Amino acid sequence: MNDLIDQIKYDHISMSKVLNLIEREIGMLADDQDPDYFLLVDSMRYMVNYSDTVHHVKEDAIFERLSEIAPEVDDVIQEIRQQHQSLALLSTQLYDIVDNASLGQIVSKESISRLGGEYVASLRRHMSIEEGNLLRKARECLSAEDMSLVEQQYADSRDPLLSNSLEKEYNKLYLALVD
Ligand SMILES: [Fe+2]
Ligand SMILES: [Fe+2]
């Protein structure tokens, strides 16, 4: 993996595959069938513990530097930062509800469908804004020196042992989900 932006783009491909899986399982409710709740729990654990905790934190570091260099995209960056927070809230709610369902508790299938649909649509829209606008701009505007500052800032904001083990663990979980 060459640099942070390549890592972000690679993550988006992984996250899109997991979203397809979540959409497929949640779509079963519309046909009055039970989804595989354990698969949904693993998928949402990946989203909460990898996407929200590692991926979005890396993006925040990249976009913070980008907003200093390219103030014309600052509005989009503020929107994306807010979406990181609202997506984290939504993913935690969805994780909790599918976890309860997997434990045999009575949950509202309508709530799972609604939350799941909202989560999948919101995260797809979010990634398409990043892909269509910000990552291209970051690639254009950030120098090698900027990127190493961003990497340093990201490294400083994380516990490296925790961060490395999270990345390894969730890479393994991702492979188990989509293989
Ligand atoms: Fe993001
Ligand atoms: Fe992203």
PDB file of C-alpha atoms and ligand atoms in Angstrom:
ATOM      1  CA  MET A   1       0.000   0.000   0.000  1.00  0.00           C
ATOM      2  CA  ASN A   2       1.698   3.195  -1.171  1.00  0.00           C
ATOM      3  CA  ASP A   3       0.236   5.881   0.993  1.00  0.00           C
ATOM      4  CA  LEU A   4      -2.636   6.895   3.223  1.00  0.00           C
ATOM      5  CA  ILE A   5      -4.875   7.816   0.289  1.00  0.00           C
ATOM      6  CA  ASP A   6      -4.364   4.390  -1.290  1.00  0.00           C
ATOM      7  CA  GLN A   7      -5.264   2.843   2.070  1.00  0.00           C
ATOM      8  CA  ILE A   8      -8.451   4.934   2.253  1.00  0.00           C
ATOM      9  CA  LYS A   9      -9.460   3.891  -1.271  1.00  0.00           C
ATOM     10  CA  TYR A  10      -8.722   0.244  -0.490  1.00  0.00           C
ATOM     11  CA  ASP A  11     -10.842   0.529   2.691  1.00  0.00           C
ATOM     12  CA  HIS A  12     -13.717   1.942   0.616  1.00  0.00           C
ATOM     13  CA  ILE A  13     -13.674  -1.142  -1.595  1.00  0.00           C
ATOM     14  CA  SER A  14     -13.751  -3.384   1.500  1.00  0.00           C
ATOM     15  CA  MET A  15     -16.485  -1.315   3.155  1.00  0.00           C
ATOM     16  CA  SER A  16     -18.602  -1.384  -0.029  1.00  0.00           C
ATOM     17  CA  LYS A  17     -18.424  -5.188  -0.069  1.00  0.00           C
ATOM     18  CA  VAL A  18     -19.511  -5.361   3.570  1.00  0.00           C
ATOM     19  CA  LEU A  19     -22.362  -2.916   2.827  1.00  0.00           C
ATOM     20  CA  ASN A  20     -23.546  -5.170  -0.025  1.00  0.00           C
ATOM     21  CA  LEU A  21     -23.592  -8.053   2.409  1.00  0.00           C
ATOM     22  CA  ILE A  22     -25.553  -6.046   5.027  1.00  0.00           C
ATOM     23  CA  GLU A  23     -28.024  -4.916   2.349  1.00  0.00           C
ATOM     24  CA  ARG A  24     -28.537  -8.496   1.142  1.00  0.00           C
ATOM     25  CA  GLU A  25     -29.180  -9.841   4.648  1.00  0.00           C
ATOM     26  CA  ILE A  26     -31.477  -6.989   5.675  1.00  0.00           C
ATOM     27  CA  GLY A  27     -33.360  -7.315   2.367  1.00  0.00           C
ATOM     28  CA  MET A  28     -34.469 -10.787   3.500  1.00  0.00           C
ATOM     29  CA  LEU A  29     -36.788  -9.152   6.030  1.00  0.00           C
ATOM     30  CA  ALA A  30     -38.837  -7.691   3.174  1.00  0.00           C
ATOM     31  CA  ASP A  31     -39.417 -11.279   1.968  1.00  0.00           C
ATOM     32  CA  ASP A  32     -40.468 -12.327   5.478  1.00  0.00           C
ATOM     33  CA  GLN A  33     -37.298 -14.364   5.901  1.00  0.00           C
ATOM     34  CA  ASP A  34     -34.809 -14.222   8.757  1.00  0.00           C
ATOM     35  CA  PRO A  35     -31.418 -12.736   7.957  1.00  0.00           C
ATOM     36  CA  ASP A  36     -28.257 -14.360   9.276  1.00  0.00           C
ATOM     37  CA  TYR A  37     -28.010 -12.204  12.398  1.00  0.00           C
ATOM     38  CA  PHE A  38     -24.558 -13.533  13.327  1.00  0.00           C
ATOM     39  CA  LEU A  39     -23.231 -12.414   9.955  1.00  0.00           C
ATOM     40  CA  LEU A  40     -24.866  -9.016  10.512  1.00  0.00           C
ATOM     41  CA  VAL A  41     -23.270  -8.771  13.977  1.00  0.00           C
ATOM     42  CA  ASP A  42     -19.808  -9.530  12.508  1.00  0.00           C
ATOM     43  CA  SER A  43     -20.385  -7.047   9.693  1.00  0.00           C
ATOM     44  CA  MET A  44     -21.434  -4.290  12.071  1.00  0.00           C
ATOM     45  CA  ARG A  45     -18.566  -5.096  14.446  1.00  0.00           C
ATOM     46  CA  TYR A  46     -16.239  -4.493  11.494  1.00  0.00           C
ATOM     47  CA  MET A  47     -17.980  -1.190  10.762  1.00  0.00           C
ATOM     48  CA  VAL A  48     -17.952   0.032  14.382  1.00  0.00           C
ATOM     49  CA  ASN A  49     -14.433  -1.119  15.265  1.00  0.00           C
ATOM     50  CA  TYR A  50     -12.675  -0.582  11.963  1.00  0.00           C
ATOM     51  CA  SER A  51     -14.543   1.950   9.816  1.00  0.00           C
ATOM     52  CA  ASP A  52     -15.577   4.295  12.613  1.00  0.00           C
ATOM     53  CA  THR A  53     -12.496   3.858  14.773  1.00  0.00           C
ATOM     54  CA  VAL A  54      -9.597   3.543  12.309  1.00  0.00           C
ATOM     55  CA  HIS A  55     -10.722   4.566   8.815  1.00  0.00           C
ATOM     56  CA  HIS A  56     -12.616   7.748   9.718  1.00  0.00           C
ATOM     57  CA  VAL A  57      -9.866   8.864  12.100  1.00  0.00           C
ATOM     58  CA  LYS A  58      -7.313   8.605   9.255  1.00  0.00           C
ATOM     59  CA  GLU A  59      -9.609  10.590   6.983  1.00  0.00           C
ATOM     60  CA  ASP A  60     -10.093  13.291   9.616  1.00  0.00           C
ATOM     61  CA  ALA A  61      -6.296  13.719   9.781  1.00  0.00           C
ATOM     62  CA  ILE A  62      -5.994  13.936   5.958  1.00  0.00           C
ATOM     63  CA  PHE A  63      -8.926  16.330   5.578  1.00  0.00           C
ATOM     64  CA  GLU A  64      -7.765  18.596   8.401  1.00  0.00           C
ATOM     65  CA  ARG A  65      -4.509  19.224   6.510  1.00  0.00           C
ATOM     66  CA  LEU A  66      -6.403  19.547   3.218  1.00  0.00           C
ATOM     67  CA  SER A  67      -8.709  22.238   4.637  1.00  0.00           C
ATOM     68  CA  GLU A  68      -5.635  24.347   5.512  1.00  0.00           C
ATOM     69  CA  ILE A  69      -4.276  24.083   1.983  1.00  0.00           C
ATOM     70  CA  ALA A  70      -7.512  24.097  -0.033  1.00  0.00           C
ATOM     71  CA  PRO A  71     -10.058  26.244   1.864  1.00  0.00           C
ATOM     72  CA  GLU A  72     -12.428  25.997  -1.135  1.00  0.00           C
ATOM     73  CA  VAL A  73     -13.342  22.471  -0.019  1.00  0.00           C
ATOM     74  CA  ASP A  74     -13.690  23.366   3.654  1.00  0.00           C
ATOM     75  CA  ASP A  75     -17.525  23.250   3.538  1.00  0.00           C
ATOM     76  CA  VAL A  76     -17.467  19.705   2.190  1.00  0.00           C
ATOM     77  CA  ILE A  77     -14.883  18.728   4.800  1.00  0.00           C
ATOM     78  CA  GLN A  78     -17.057  20.076   7.628  1.00  0.00           C
ATOM     79  CA  GLU A  79     -20.001  18.098   6.228  1.00  0.00           C
ATOM     80  CA  ILE A  80     -17.878  14.931   6.046  1.00  0.00           C
ATOM     81  CA  ARG A  81     -16.649  15.377   9.631  1.00  0.00           C
ATOM     82  CA  GLN A  82     -20.246  15.707  10.841  1.00  0.00           C
ATOM     83  CA  GLN A  83     -21.191  12.622   8.865  1.00  0.00           C
ATOM     84  CA  HIS A  84     -18.388  10.669  10.608  1.00  0.00           C
ATOM     85  CA  GLN A  85     -20.158  11.426  13.893  1.00  0.00           C
ATOM     86  CA  SER A  86     -23.686  10.690  12.701  1.00  0.00           C
ATOM     87  CA  LEU A  87     -22.540   7.469  10.969  1.00  0.00           C
ATOM     88  CA  ALA A  88     -20.835   6.314  14.186  1.00  0.00           C
ATOM     89  CA  LEU A  89     -24.110   6.834  16.065  1.00  0.00           C
ATOM     90  CA  LEU A  90     -26.108   4.996  13.421  1.00  0.00           C
ATOM     91  CA  SER A  91     -23.656   2.085  13.205  1.00  0.00           C
ATOM     92  CA  THR A  92     -23.696   1.641  16.993  1.00  0.00           C
ATOM     93  CA  GLN A  93     -27.518   1.591  17.005  1.00  0.00           C
ATOM     94  CA  LEU A  94     -27.601  -0.948  14.177  1.00  0.00           C
ATOM     95  CA  TYR A  95     -24.894  -3.069  15.831  1.00  0.00           C
ATOM     96  CA  ASP A  96     -26.885  -3.126  19.112  1.00  0.00           C
ATOM     97  CA  ILE A  97     -30.159  -4.083  17.484  1.00  0.00           C
ATOM     98  CA  VAL A  98     -28.723  -6.936  15.363  1.00  0.00           C
ATOM     99  CA  ASP A  99     -26.702  -8.113  18.372  1.00  0.00           C
ATOM    100  CA  ASN A 100     -29.926  -8.280  20.426  1.00  0.00           C
ATOM    101  CA  ALA A 101     -31.651 -10.157  17.586  1.00  0.00           C
ATOM    102  CA  SER A 102     -28.740 -12.645  17.395  1.00  0.00           C
ATOM    103  CA  LEU A 103     -29.167 -13.321  21.135  1.00  0.00           C
ATOM    104  CA  GLY A 104     -32.797 -14.252  20.570  1.00  0.00           C
ATOM    105  CA  GLN A 105     -34.269 -11.095  22.033  1.00  0.00           C
ATOM    106  CA  ILE A 106     -37.454  -9.738  20.506  1.00  0.00           C
ATOM    107  CA  VAL A 107     -36.609  -6.778  18.283  1.00  0.00           C
ATOM    108  CA  SER A 108     -38.664  -4.815  15.815  1.00  0.00           C
ATOM    109  CA  LYS A 109     -37.920  -6.084  12.292  1.00  0.00           C
ATOM    110  CA  GLU A 110     -39.217  -2.780  10.970  1.00  0.00           C
ATOM    111  CA  SER A 111     -36.536  -0.978  13.041  1.00  0.00           C
ATOM    112  CA  ILE A 112     -33.786  -3.249  11.661  1.00  0.00           C
ATOM    113  CA  SER A 113     -34.984  -2.624   8.095  1.00  0.00           C
ATOM    114  CA  ARG A 114     -35.241   1.124   8.603  1.00  0.00           C
ATOM    115  CA  LEU A 115     -31.918   1.547  10.436  1.00  0.00           C
ATOM    116  CA  GLY A 116     -30.134  -0.845   8.079  1.00  0.00           C
ATOM    117  CA  GLY A 117     -31.468   0.886   4.981  1.00  0.00           C
ATOM    118  CA  GLU A 118     -30.540   4.301   6.356  1.00  0.00           C
ATOM    119  CA  TYR A 119     -27.050   3.124   7.324  1.00  0.00           C
ATOM    120  CA  VAL A 120     -26.270   1.513   3.959  1.00  0.00           C
ATOM    121  CA  ALA A 121     -27.558   4.520   1.994  1.00  0.00           C
ATOM    122  CA  SER A 122     -25.806   7.094   4.221  1.00  0.00           C
ATOM    123  CA  LEU A 123     -22.425   5.374   4.152  1.00  0.00           C
ATOM    124  CA  ARG A 124     -22.569   4.838   0.372  1.00  0.00           C
ATOM    125  CA  ARG A 125     -23.426   8.514  -0.144  1.00  0.00           C
ATOM    126  CA  HIS A 126     -20.657   9.517   2.259  1.00  0.00           C
ATOM    127  CA  MET A 127     -18.007   7.443   0.458  1.00  0.00           C
ATOM    128  CA  SER A 128     -19.099   8.744  -2.914  1.00  0.00           C
ATOM    129  CA  ILE A 129     -18.574  12.359  -1.755  1.00  0.00           C
ATOM    130  CA  GLU A 130     -15.091  11.420  -0.519  1.00  0.00           C
ATOM    131  CA  GLU A 131     -14.210   9.521  -3.690  1.00  0.00           C
ATOM    132  CA  GLY A 132     -15.701  12.047  -6.084  1.00  0.00           C
ATOM    133  CA  ASN A 133     -14.258  15.153  -4.566  1.00  0.00           C
ATOM    134  CA  LEU A 134     -12.027  15.095  -1.532  1.00  0.00           C
ATOM    135  CA  LEU A 135      -9.616  12.242  -2.212  1.00  0.00           C
ATOM    136  CA  ARG A 136      -8.887  13.553  -5.694  1.00  0.00           C
ATOM    137  CA  LYS A 137      -8.284  17.015  -4.222  1.00  0.00           C
ATOM    138  CA  ALA A 138      -6.081  15.560  -1.474  1.00  0.00           C
ATOM    139  CA  ARG A 139      -4.026  13.696  -4.086  1.00  0.00           C
ATOM    140  CA  GLU A 140      -3.646  16.919  -6.103  1.00  0.00           C
ATOM    141  CA  CYS A 141      -2.866  19.297  -3.243  1.00  0.00           C
ATOM    142  CA  LEU A 142      -1.029  17.401  -0.514  1.00  0.00           C
ATOM    143  CA  SER A 143       2.723  17.124  -0.928  1.00  0.00           C
ATOM    144  CA  ALA A 144       4.804  14.177   0.304  1.00  0.00           C
ATOM    145  CA  GLU A 145       5.745  16.364   3.269  1.00  0.00           C
ATOM    146  CA  ASP A 146       2.060  17.057   4.042  1.00  0.00           C
ATOM    147  CA  MET A 147       1.304  13.348   3.888  1.00  0.00           C
ATOM    148  CA  SER A 148       4.111  12.478   6.285  1.00  0.00           C
ATOM    149  CA  LEU A 149       2.828  15.176   8.680  1.00  0.00           C
ATOM    150  CA  VAL A 150      -0.639  13.670   8.420  1.00  0.00           C
ATOM    151  CA  GLU A 151       0.735  10.172   9.057  1.00  0.00           C
ATOM    152  CA  GLN A 152       2.610  11.504  12.068  1.00  0.00           C
ATOM    153  CA  GLN A 153      -0.519  13.235  13.373  1.00  0.00           C
ATOM    154  CA  TYR A 154      -2.536  10.046  12.876  1.00  0.00           C
ATOM    155  CA  ALA A 155       0.164   7.990  14.626  1.00  0.00           C
ATOM    156  CA  ASP A 156       0.240  10.460  17.552  1.00  0.00           C
ATOM    157  CA  SER A 157      -3.532  10.344  17.945  1.00  0.00           C
ATOM    158  CA  ARG A 158      -3.558   6.546  18.214  1.00  0.00           C
ATOM    159  CA  ASP A 159      -2.206   3.992  20.589  1.00  0.00           C
ATOM    160  CA  PRO A 160       0.055   2.244  18.009  1.00  0.00           C
ATOM    161  CA  LEU A 161      -0.266  -1.226  19.540  1.00  0.00           C
ATOM    162  CA  LEU A 162      -4.033  -0.992  19.740  1.00  0.00           C
ATOM    163  CA  SER A 163      -4.234   0.539  16.295  1.00  0.00           C
ATOM    164  CA  ASN A 164      -2.028  -2.109  14.659  1.00  0.00           C
ATOM    165  CA  SER A 165      -3.825  -4.980  16.320  1.00  0.00           C
ATOM    166  CA  LEU A 166      -7.234  -3.491  15.396  1.00  0.00           C
ATOM    167  CA  GLU A 167      -6.161  -3.159  11.772  1.00  0.00           C
ATOM    168  CA  LYS A 168      -4.874  -6.744  11.660  1.00  0.00           C
ATOM    169  CA  GLU A 169      -7.878  -8.176  13.482  1.00  0.00           C
ATOM    170  CA  TYR A 170     -10.393  -6.376  11.284  1.00  0.00           C
ATOM    171  CA  ASN A 171      -8.550  -7.175   8.112  1.00  0.00           C
ATOM    172  CA  LYS A 172      -8.921 -10.833   9.093  1.00  0.00           C
ATOM    173  CA  LEU A 173     -12.595 -10.330   9.945  1.00  0.00           C
ATOM    174  CA  TYR A 174     -13.175  -8.624   6.603  1.00  0.00           C
ATOM    175  CA  LEU A 175     -11.580 -11.532   4.730  1.00  0.00           C
ATOM    176  CA  ALA A 176     -13.747 -13.993   6.676  1.00  0.00           C
ATOM    177  CA  LEU A 177     -16.855 -11.967   5.810  1.00  0.00           C
ATOM    178  CA  VAL A 178     -16.358 -11.629   2.086  1.00  0.00           C
ATOM    179  CA  ASP A 179     -14.444 -14.780   1.127  1.00  0.00           C
TER     180      ASP A 179
HETATM  181 FE    FE B   1     -15.369   9.145   5.753  1.00  0.00          FE
HETATM  182 FE    FE B   2     -14.089   7.042   3.847  1.00  0.00          FE
END
